[in-house]
Amino acid sequence: MIAKYEHLETMTPAEKFSAVANLKEKLEENFVSLGQLLSEIKRSKIFRMKGYESFKDFVESEYSLSGSLAGKLAAVFDVFIDEMDVDEGTIREIGFDRLQMIQPLVRKADWALRDEWVQKAEEMPTKDLRNHIKELKKEEKEKEIDPKKVFIDQYLERMTGILNCSRTELNYKLALFFQDADPEHVKNVVRERQRSFENELNKEESP
């Protein structure tokens, strides 16, 4: 287990505040201890003793530390030290920069994948790891694209081009078009086309 404050619970709030101020001067060397203190301060909400309503306001005003960075420091401690108990050598080898990059992915992964991510962060240079994560996020985003939304966007783009109008104006013109349409006929056509469209989607998704 990496060295950290072993008796954090016995420290007074003033001692914790002072320790944060000292540790932040050498952030890369002290990111574990600093993350531990920030995690405790955030969890216990003792920043309210100094009159702050939020953790973000507290760290930014007291230590000139961005709320985002403070949150990442606390999260790195929570995930890799408190939850996973990663050993000191691995933590120091990876460093804060790479740990905070993989932290959001590790947090939502199962345990087997968590270990794989730690290994990747240990072995891959920072630039390669960043590009790897970027590619994975891109792939995930592409998988999340709703085919129905794509169909709608394509249809609206085609119709605004045909009628030479904006999307807002298109709603008005479509209302005019459907004004005297037979409701039963419209429902039947929509039902048939919806069934056909969804059958095609299911074929594409089948292995």
Coordinates of N, CA and C in Angstrom, one line a residue:
M1 N 0.8 -1.2 0.0 CA 0.0 0.0 0.0 C 0.9 1.2 0.0
I2 N 0.6 2.2 -0.9 CA 1.3 3.4 -1.0 C 1.2 4.3 0.3
A3 N 2.3 4.9 0.7 CA 2.3 5.7 1.9 C 1.3 6.8 1.8
K4 N 0.5 7.0 2.9 CA -0.5 8.1 3.0 C -0.7 8.4 4.5
Y5 N -1.6 9.3 4.8 CA -1.9 9.6 6.2 C -2.6 8.4 6.8
E6 N -1.9 7.8 7.8 CA -2.4 6.6 8.5 C -3.4 7.0 9.6
H7 N -3.4 8.2 10.1 CA -4.2 8.6 11.2 C -5.0 9.8 10.8
L8 N -5.6 9.8 9.6 CA -6.3 10.9 9.1 C -7.5 11.3 9.9
E9 N -8.1 10.3 10.5 CA -9.3 10.5 11.3 C -9.0 11.3 12.6
T10 N -7.7 11.3 13.0 CA -7.4 12.0 14.3 C -6.9 13.4 14.0
M11 N -6.7 13.8 12.7 CA -6.3 15.1 12.4 C -7.4 16.1 12.6
T12 N -7.1 17.3 13.1 CA -8.2 18.3 13.2 C -8.4 18.9 11.8
P13 N -9.6 19.6 11.7 CA -9.8 20.2 10.4 C -8.7 21.2 10.0
A14 N -8.2 22.0 11.0 CA -7.1 22.9 10.7 C -5.9 22.3 10.2
E15 N -5.6 21.1 10.8 CA -4.4 20.3 10.4 C -4.6 19.8 8.9
K16 N -5.8 19.4 8.6 CA -6.0 18.9 7.2 C -5.9 20.1 6.2
F17 N -6.5 21.2 6.6 CA -6.4 22.4 5.7 C -4.9 22.8 5.5
S18 N -4.1 22.8 6.5 CA -2.7 23.2 6.4 C -1.9 22.1 5.6
A19 N -2.2 20.9 5.8 CA -1.5 19.8 5.0 C -1.8 20.0 3.5
V20 N -3.0 20.3 3.2 CA -3.3 20.5 1.7 C -2.5 21.6 1.2
A21 N -2.4 22.7 1.9 CA -1.6 23.9 1.4 C -0.1 23.5 1.2
N22 N 0.4 22.7 2.1 CA 1.8 22.3 2.0 C 2.0 21.3 0.8
L23 N 1.1 20.3 0.7 CA 1.3 19.3 -0.3 C 1.1 19.8 -1.7
K24 N 0.2 20.7 -1.9 CA -0.1 21.2 -3.3 C 1.1 21.9 -4.0
E25 N 2.1 22.3 -3.2 CA 3.3 22.9 -3.8 C 4.1 21.9 -4.6
K26 N 4.0 20.6 -4.3 CA 4.7 19.6 -5.1 C 3.7 18.5 -5.4
L27 N 2.8 18.9 -6.3 CA 1.6 18.1 -6.6 C 2.0 16.7 -7.1
E28 N 2.9 16.6 -8.1 CA 3.2 15.4 -8.7 C 3.8 14.4 -7.7
E29 N 4.6 14.9 -6.8 CA 5.2 14.0 -5.8 C 4.2 13.6 -4.7
N30 N 3.2 14.5 -4.4 CA 2.4 14.3 -3.3 C 0.9 14.0 -3.7
F31 N 0.7 13.6 -4.9 CA -0.7 13.5 -5.4 C -1.6 12.5 -4.6
V32 N -0.9 11.5 -4.1 CA -1.7 10.5 -3.3 C -2.1 11.0 -2.0
S33 N -1.2 11.6 -1.2 CA -1.6 12.2 0.1 C -2.5 13.4 -0.1
L34 N -2.3 14.2 -1.1 CA -3.1 15.3 -1.4 C -4.5 14.8 -1.7
G35 N -4.6 13.8 -2.6 CA -5.9 13.2 -3.0 C -6.6 12.7 -1.8
Q36 N -5.9 12.0 -0.9 CA -6.5 11.5 0.3 C -7.2 12.6 1.2
L37 N -6.4 13.6 1.4 CA -7.0 14.8 2.2 C -8.2 15.4 1.5
L38 N -8.0 15.6 0.2 CA -9.1 16.3 -0.5 C -10.4 15.4 -0.5
S39 N -10.2 14.1 -0.7 CA -11.3 13.2 -0.6 C -12.0 13.2 0.7
E40 N -11.2 13.3 1.8 CA -11.8 13.3 3.1 C -12.5 14.6 3.4
I41 N -11.9 15.7 2.9 CA -12.6 17.1 3.1 C -13.9 17.1 2.3
K42 N -13.8 16.6 1.1 CA -15.0 16.6 0.2 C -16.1 15.7 0.8
R43 N -15.7 14.5 1.3 CA -16.7 13.6 1.8 C -17.4 14.1 3.1
S44 N -16.5 14.6 4.0 CA -17.0 15.1 5.3 C -17.6 16.5 5.3
K45 N -17.3 17.2 4.2 CA -17.9 18.6 4.0 C -17.4 19.5 5.1
I46 N -16.2 19.3 5.6 CA -15.7 20.2 6.7 C -15.3 21.6 6.1
F47 N -15.3 21.7 4.8 CA -15.1 23.0 4.2 C -16.2 24.0 4.6
R48 N -17.3 23.5 5.1 CA -18.4 24.4 5.5 C -18.0 25.1 6.8
M49 N -17.0 24.6 7.5 CA -16.5 25.3 8.7 C -15.9 26.6 8.4
K50 N -15.4 26.7 7.2 CA -14.8 28.0 6.7 C -15.7 28.9 6.0
G51 N -17.0 28.5 6.0 CA -18.0 29.3 5.4 C -18.3 29.1 3.9
Y52 N -17.8 27.9 3.4 CA -18.0 27.6 2.0 C -19.2 26.7 1.8
E53 N -20.0 26.9 0.8 CA -21.1 26.0 0.5 C -20.7 24.8 -0.4
S54 N -19.7 25.0 -1.2 CA -19.3 23.9 -2.1 C -17.8 23.6 -2.0
F55 N -17.4 22.4 -2.2 CA -16.0 22.0 -2.3 C -15.2 22.7 -3.3
K56 N -15.8 23.0 -4.5 CA -15.2 23.7 -5.6 C -14.8 25.1 -5.1
D57 N -15.8 25.8 -4.5 CA -15.5 27.2 -4.0 C -14.3 27.2 -3.0
F58 N -14.4 26.2 -2.1 CA -13.4 26.1 -1.1 C -12.0 25.9 -1.6
V59 N -11.7 25.0 -2.5 CA -10.4 24.7 -3.0 C -9.9 25.9 -3.9
E60 N -10.8 26.5 -4.6 CA -10.4 27.5 -5.5 C -10.0 28.8 -4.7
S61 N -10.8 29.1 -3.7 CA -10.5 30.3 -2.9 C -9.3 30.1 -1.9
E62 N -9.3 29.0 -1.3 CA -8.2 28.7 -0.2 C -6.9 28.4 -0.8
Y63 N -6.9 27.6 -1.9 CA -5.6 27.1 -2.4 C -5.3 27.4 -3.9
S64 N -6.1 28.2 -4.5 CA -6.0 28.6 -5.9 C -5.8 27.3 -6.7
L65 N -6.6 26.3 -6.4 CA -6.6 25.0 -7.0 C -7.9 24.8 -7.7
S66 N -7.9 24.5 -9.0 CA -9.2 24.4 -9.7 C -10.1 23.3 -9.1
G67 N -11.4 23.5 -9.1 CA -12.3 22.5 -8.6 C -12.2 21.2 -9.4
S68 N -11.9 21.4 -10.7 CA -11.8 20.2 -11.6 C -10.6 19.3 -11.2
L69 N -9.4 20.0 -11.0 CA -8.2 19.3 -10.6 C -8.3 18.7 -9.2
A70 N -8.9 19.4 -8.3 CA -9.1 18.9 -6.9 C -10.0 17.6 -6.9
G71 N -11.0 17.7 -7.8 CA -11.9 16.5 -7.9 C -11.2 15.3 -8.5
K72 N -10.3 15.6 -9.5 CA -9.6 14.5 -10.1 C -8.6 13.9 -9.1
L73 N -7.9 14.7 -8.3 CA -7.0 14.2 -7.2 C -7.8 13.3 -6.2
A74 N -8.9 13.8 -5.8 CA -9.7 13.0 -4.9 C -10.2 11.7 -5.5
A75 N -10.6 11.7 -6.8 CA -11.1 10.6 -7.5 C -10.0 9.5 -7.7
V76 N -8.8 10.0 -8.0 CA -7.7 9.1 -8.2 C -7.4 8.3 -6.9
F77 N -7.4 9.0 -5.8 CA -7.2 8.3 -4.5 C -8.4 7.3 -4.2
D78 N -9.6 7.8 -4.4 CA -10.8 6.9 -4.1 C -10.7 5.6 -4.9
V79 N -10.4 5.7 -6.2 CA -10.5 4.6 -7.1 C -9.3 3.6 -7.0
F80 N -8.1 4.2 -7.1 CA -6.9 3.4 -7.2 C -6.3 3.0 -5.9
I81 N -6.4 3.9 -4.9 CA -5.8 3.6 -3.6 C -6.8 3.0 -2.6
D82 N -8.0 3.7 -2.4 CA -8.9 3.2 -1.5 C -9.7 2.0 -1.9
E83 N -10.1 1.9 -3.2 CA -10.9 0.8 -3.7 C -10.0 -0.3 -4.2
M84 N -9.0 0.0 -5.0 CA -8.3 -1.1 -5.7 C -7.0 -1.5 -4.9
D85 N -6.5 -0.6 -4.0 CA -5.3 -0.9 -3.2 C -4.1 -1.2 -4.1
V86 N -3.9 -0.4 -5.2 CA -2.8 -0.6 -6.1 C -1.5 -0.3 -5.3
D87 N -0.5 -1.1 -5.6 CA 0.8 -0.9 -4.8 C 1.5 0.3 -5.2
E88 N 2.4 0.7 -4.2 CA 3.1 2.0 -4.3 C 3.9 2.1 -5.6
G89 N 4.7 1.0 -5.9 CA 5.5 1.1 -7.1 C 4.7 1.3 -8.4
T90 N 3.6 0.7 -8.5 CA 2.8 0.9 -9.7 C 2.2 2.3 -9.8
I91 N 1.7 2.8 -8.6 CA 1.2 4.1 -8.6 C 2.2 5.2 -9.0
R92 N 3.4 5.1 -8.5 CA 4.5 6.0 -8.8 C 4.9 5.9 -10.2
E93 N 4.9 4.7 -10.7 CA 5.4 4.4 -12.1 C 4.4 5.1 -13.1
I94 N 3.1 4.9 -12.8 CA 2.1 5.5 -13.7 C 2.0 7.0 -13.6
G95 N 1.9 7.5 -12.4 CA 1.9 8.9 -12.2 C 0.5 9.5 -12.3
F96 N 0.3 10.7 -11.7 CA -1.1 11.3 -11.7 C -1.7 11.5 -13.0
D97 N -0.9 12.0 -14.0 CA -1.4 12.3 -15.3 C -2.2 11.2 -16.0
R98 N -1.5 10.0 -16.0 CA -2.1 8.8 -16.7 C -3.2 8.2 -15.8
L99 N -3.1 8.3 -14.5 CA -4.1 7.8 -13.6 C -5.4 8.5 -13.8
Q100 N -5.3 9.9 -13.8 CA -6.5 10.7 -13.9 C -7.2 10.5 -15.3
M101 N -6.4 10.1 -16.3 CA -6.9 9.9 -17.7 C -7.8 8.6 -17.7
I102 N -7.3 7.6 -17.0 CA -8.1 6.3 -17.1 C -9.1 6.2 -15.9
Q103 N -9.1 7.1 -15.0 CA -10.0 7.0 -13.8 C -11.5 6.9 -14.1
P104 N -12.0 7.7 -15.1 CA -13.4 7.6 -15.4 C -13.8 6.3 -16.0
L105 N -12.9 5.7 -16.8 CA -13.1 4.4 -17.4 C -13.0 3.3 -16.4
V106 N -12.0 3.4 -15.5 CA -11.9 2.4 -14.5 C -13.0 2.3 -13.5
R107 N -13.5 3.5 -13.2 CA -14.6 3.6 -12.2 C -15.9 2.9 -12.6
K108 N -16.1 2.9 -13.9 CA -17.4 2.2 -14.4 C -17.1 0.8 -14.9
A109 N -15.9 0.3 -14.9 CA -15.5 -1.0 -15.4 C -15.6 -2.1 -14.3
D110 N -15.8 -3.3 -14.7 CA -15.8 -4.4 -13.8 C -14.3 -4.7 -13.3
W111 N -14.1 -5.5 -12.3 CA -12.8 -5.7 -11.7 C -11.8 -6.2 -12.7
A112 N -12.1 -7.1 -13.5 CA -11.1 -7.7 -14.5 C -10.6 -6.6 -15.4
L113 N -11.5 -5.7 -15.9 CA -11.1 -4.7 -16.8 C -10.4 -3.6 -16.1
R114 N -10.7 -3.4 -14.8 CA -9.9 -2.4 -14.0 C -8.4 -2.7 -14.0
D115 N -8.1 -4.0 -13.7 CA -6.7 -4.4 -13.7 C -6.1 -4.2 -15.1
E116 N -6.8 -4.5 -16.1 CA -6.3 -4.3 -17.5 C -5.9 -2.8 -17.8
W117 N -6.8 -1.9 -17.3 CA -6.6 -0.5 -17.5 C -5.3 0.0 -16.7
V118 N -5.2 -0.5 -15.6 CA -4.0 -0.2 -14.8 C -2.7 -0.6 -15.5
Q119 N -2.8 -1.8 -16.1 CA -1.6 -2.4 -16.8 C -1.3 -1.5 -18.0
K120 N -2.4 -1.1 -18.7 CA -2.2 -0.3 -19.9 C -1.6 1.0 -19.6
A121 N -2.1 1.6 -18.5 CA -1.5 2.9 -18.1 C 0.0 2.8 -17.7
E122 N 0.3 1.6 -17.1 CA 1.7 1.4 -16.7 C 2.6 1.2 -17.9
E123 N 2.1 0.6 -18.9 CA 3.0 0.2 -20.0 C 3.0 1.3 -21.2
M124 N 1.9 2.0 -21.4 CA 1.8 2.9 -22.5 C 2.3 4.3 -22.2
P125 N 3.0 4.9 -23.1 CA 3.4 6.3 -23.0 C 2.1 7.2 -22.9
T126 N 2.2 8.3 -22.2 CA 1.0 9.2 -22.0 C 0.3 9.5 -23.4
K127 N 1.1 9.9 -24.4 CA 0.5 10.2 -25.7 C -0.3 9.1 -26.3
D128 N 0.3 7.9 -26.2 CA -0.3 6.7 -26.8 C -1.6 6.3 -26.0
L129 N -1.5 6.5 -24.7 CA -2.7 6.2 -23.8 C -3.8 7.1 -24.1
R130 N -3.5 8.4 -24.3 CA -4.5 9.4 -24.6 C -5.2 9.1 -25.9
N131 N -4.4 8.8 -26.9 CA -5.0 8.4 -28.2 C -5.8 7.2 -28.2
H132 N -5.4 6.2 -27.4 CA -6.1 4.9 -27.2 C -7.5 5.2 -26.6
I133 N -7.5 6.0 -25.6 CA -8.8 6.4 -24.9 C -9.7 7.2 -25.9
K134 N -9.1 8.1 -26.6 CA -9.9 8.9 -27.6 C -10.5 8.0 -28.6
E135 N -9.8 7.0 -29.1 CA -10.4 6.1 -30.1 C -11.5 5.2 -29.5
L136 N -11.3 4.8 -28.3 CA -12.4 4.0 -27.6 C -13.6 4.8 -27.4
K137 N -13.5 6.1 -27.0 CA -14.6 6.9 -26.8 C -15.3 7.2 -28.1
K138 N -14.5 7.3 -29.2 CA -15.1 7.5 -30.5 C -15.9 6.3 -30.9
E139 N -15.4 5.1 -30.7 CA -16.1 3.9 -31.1 C -17.4 3.8 -30.3
E140 N -17.3 4.1 -29.0 CA -18.5 4.0 -28.1 C -19.6 5.0 -28.6
K141 N -19.2 6.2 -29.0 CA -20.1 7.2 -29.4 C -20.8 6.7 -30.7
E142 N -20.0 6.1 -31.6 CA -20.6 5.7 -32.9 C -21.6 4.5 -32.6
K143 N -21.3 3.7 -31.6 CA -22.3 2.6 -31.3 C -23.6 3.1 -30.7
E144 N -23.5 4.3 -30.1 CA -24.6 4.9 -29.4 C -25.5 5.7 -30.3
I145 N -25.1 5.8 -31.6 CA -25.9 6.6 -32.5 C -27.2 5.9 -32.8
D146 N -28.3 6.6 -32.6 CA -29.7 6.0 -32.8 C -30.0 6.1 -34.3
P147 N -30.2 4.9 -35.0 CA -30.5 4.9 -36.4 C -31.8 5.7 -36.8
K148 N -32.7 5.7 -35.8 CA -34.0 6.4 -36.1 C -33.7 7.9 -36.2
K149 N -32.8 8.4 -35.3 CA -32.4 9.8 -35.3 C -31.7 10.2 -36.6
V150 N -30.8 9.2 -37.1 CA -30.1 9.4 -38.3 C -31.1 9.5 -39.5
F151 N -32.1 8.6 -39.5 CA -33.2 8.6 -40.5 C -33.9 9.9 -40.5
I152 N -34.3 10.4 -39.3 CA -35.1 11.7 -39.2 C -34.2 12.8 -39.7
D153 N -33.0 12.9 -39.3 CA -32.1 14.0 -39.8 C -31.9 14.0 -41.3
Q154 N -31.8 12.8 -41.8 CA -31.6 12.7 -43.3 C -32.9 13.1 -44.0
Y155 N -34.0 12.7 -43.5 CA -35.3 13.1 -44.1 C -35.5 14.6 -44.0
L156 N -35.3 15.2 -42.9 CA -35.5 16.6 -42.7 C -34.6 17.4 -43.6
E157 N -33.4 17.0 -43.7 CA -32.4 17.7 -44.6 C -32.9 17.6 -46.1
R158 N -33.4 16.4 -46.4 CA -33.8 16.3 -47.8 C -35.1 17.1 -48.1
M159 N -36.0 17.1 -47.2 CA -37.2 17.9 -47.4 C -37.0 19.4 -47.3
T160 N -36.2 19.9 -46.4 CA -35.9 21.3 -46.4 C -35.2 21.8 -47.7
G161 N -34.4 20.8 -48.3 CA -33.8 21.1 -49.6 C -34.9 21.2 -50.7
I162 N -35.8 20.2 -50.7 CA -36.8 20.1 -51.8 C -37.7 21.4 -51.7
L163 N -38.2 21.7 -50.5 CA -39.1 22.8 -50.3 C -38.4 24.2 -50.1
N164 N -37.1 24.1 -50.0 CA -36.3 25.4 -49.9 C -36.8 26.2 -48.7
C165 N -36.7 25.6 -47.5 CA -37.2 26.2 -46.3 C -36.5 25.8 -45.1
S166 N -36.7 26.5 -43.9 CA -36.0 26.1 -42.7 C -36.8 24.9 -42.1
R167 N -36.2 24.3 -41.0 CA -36.9 23.2 -40.4 C -38.2 23.7 -39.7
T168 N -38.2 24.9 -39.2 CA -39.4 25.4 -38.5 C -40.5 25.6 -39.6
E169 N -40.1 26.2 -40.7 CA -41.1 26.3 -41.8 C -41.5 25.0 -42.4
L170 N -40.7 24.0 -42.3 CA -41.0 22.7 -42.8 C -42.2 22.1 -42.0
N171 N -42.2 22.3 -40.7 CA -43.3 21.8 -39.9 C -44.7 22.4 -40.4
Y172 N -44.7 23.6 -40.7 CA -45.9 24.3 -41.2 C -46.3 23.7 -42.5
K173 N -45.4 23.5 -43.4 CA -45.7 23.0 -44.7 C -46.2 21.5 -44.7
L174 N -45.6 20.7 -43.8 CA -46.0 19.4 -43.6 C -47.4 19.3 -43.0
A175 N -47.7 20.3 -42.1 CA -49.1 20.3 -41.6 C -50.1 20.6 -42.7
L176 N -49.7 21.5 -43.6 CA -50.6 21.8 -44.8 C -50.8 20.5 -45.6
F177 N -49.7 19.8 -45.8 CA -49.7 18.6 -46.6 C -50.7 17.5 -46.0
F178 N -50.6 17.4 -44.7 CA -51.4 16.3 -44.1 C -52.8 16.8 -43.6
Q179 N -53.1 18.0 -43.9 CA -54.3 18.6 -43.3 C -55.6 17.8 -43.7
D180 N -55.7 17.4 -45.0 CA -56.8 16.7 -45.4 C -56.6 15.2 -45.7
A181 N -55.4 14.7 -45.2 CA -55.1 13.3 -45.4 C -56.0 12.4 -44.6
D182 N -56.3 11.2 -45.1 CA -57.1 10.2 -44.4 C -56.3 9.6 -43.3
P183 N -56.8 9.8 -42.0 CA -56.0 9.3 -40.9 C -55.7 7.8 -40.9
E184 N -56.7 7.0 -41.3 CA -56.5 5.6 -41.4 C -55.4 5.2 -42.4
H185 N -55.4 5.9 -43.5 CA -54.4 5.6 -44.5 C -53.0 6.0 -44.0
V186 N -52.9 7.1 -43.4 CA -51.7 7.6 -42.8 C -51.2 6.6 -41.8
K187 N -52.0 6.1 -40.9 CA -51.6 5.1 -39.9 C -51.1 3.8 -40.5
N188 N -51.8 3.4 -41.5 CA -51.5 2.1 -42.2 C -50.1 2.2 -42.9
V189 N -49.9 3.3 -43.6 CA -48.6 3.5 -44.3 C -47.5 3.6 -43.3
V190 N -47.7 4.4 -42.2 CA -46.7 4.5 -41.1 C -46.3 3.2 -40.5
R191 N -47.4 2.4 -40.2 CA -47.2 1.1 -39.6 C -46.4 0.2 -40.5
E192 N -46.7 0.1 -41.7 CA -46.0 -0.7 -42.7 C -44.5 -0.3 -42.8
R193 N -44.3 1.0 -43.0 CA -42.9 1.5 -43.2 C -42.1 1.3 -41.9
Q194 N -42.8 1.5 -40.8 CA -42.0 1.4 -39.5 C -41.6 -0.1 -39.3
R195 N -42.5 -1.0 -39.6 CA -42.2 -2.4 -39.5 C -41.0 -2.8 -40.5
S196 N -41.1 -2.3 -41.7 CA -40.0 -2.6 -42.7 C -38.7 -2.0 -42.2
F197 N -38.7 -0.7 -41.7 CA -37.5 -0.1 -41.3 C -36.9 -0.8 -40.1
E198 N -37.7 -1.2 -39.1 CA -37.1 -1.9 -38.0 C -36.7 -3.3 -38.3
N199 N -37.3 -4.0 -39.2 CA -36.9 -5.3 -39.7 C -35.5 -5.2 -40.3
E200 N -35.2 -4.1 -41.1 CA -33.9 -4.0 -41.7 C -32.9 -3.7 -40.6
L201 N -33.2 -2.9 -39.6 CA -32.3 -2.7 -38.5 C -31.9 -3.9 -37.8
N202 N -32.9 -4.8 -37.5 CA -32.7 -6.0 -36.8 C -31.8 -7.0 -37.6
K203 N -31.9 -6.9 -39.0 CA -31.0 -7.7 -39.8 C -29.6 -7.3 -39.7
E204 N -29.4 -6.0 -39.7 CA -28.0 -5.4 -39.6 C -27.4 -5.7 -38.3
E205 N -28.2 -5.8 -37.2 CA -27.6 -6.0 -35.9 C -27.4 -7.5 -35.6
S206 N -28.0 -8.4 -36.4 CA -27.9 -9.8 -36.2 C -26.5 -10.2 -36.6
P207 N -25.9 -11.2 -35.8 CA -24.5 -11.6 -36.2 C -24.5 -12.4 -37.5

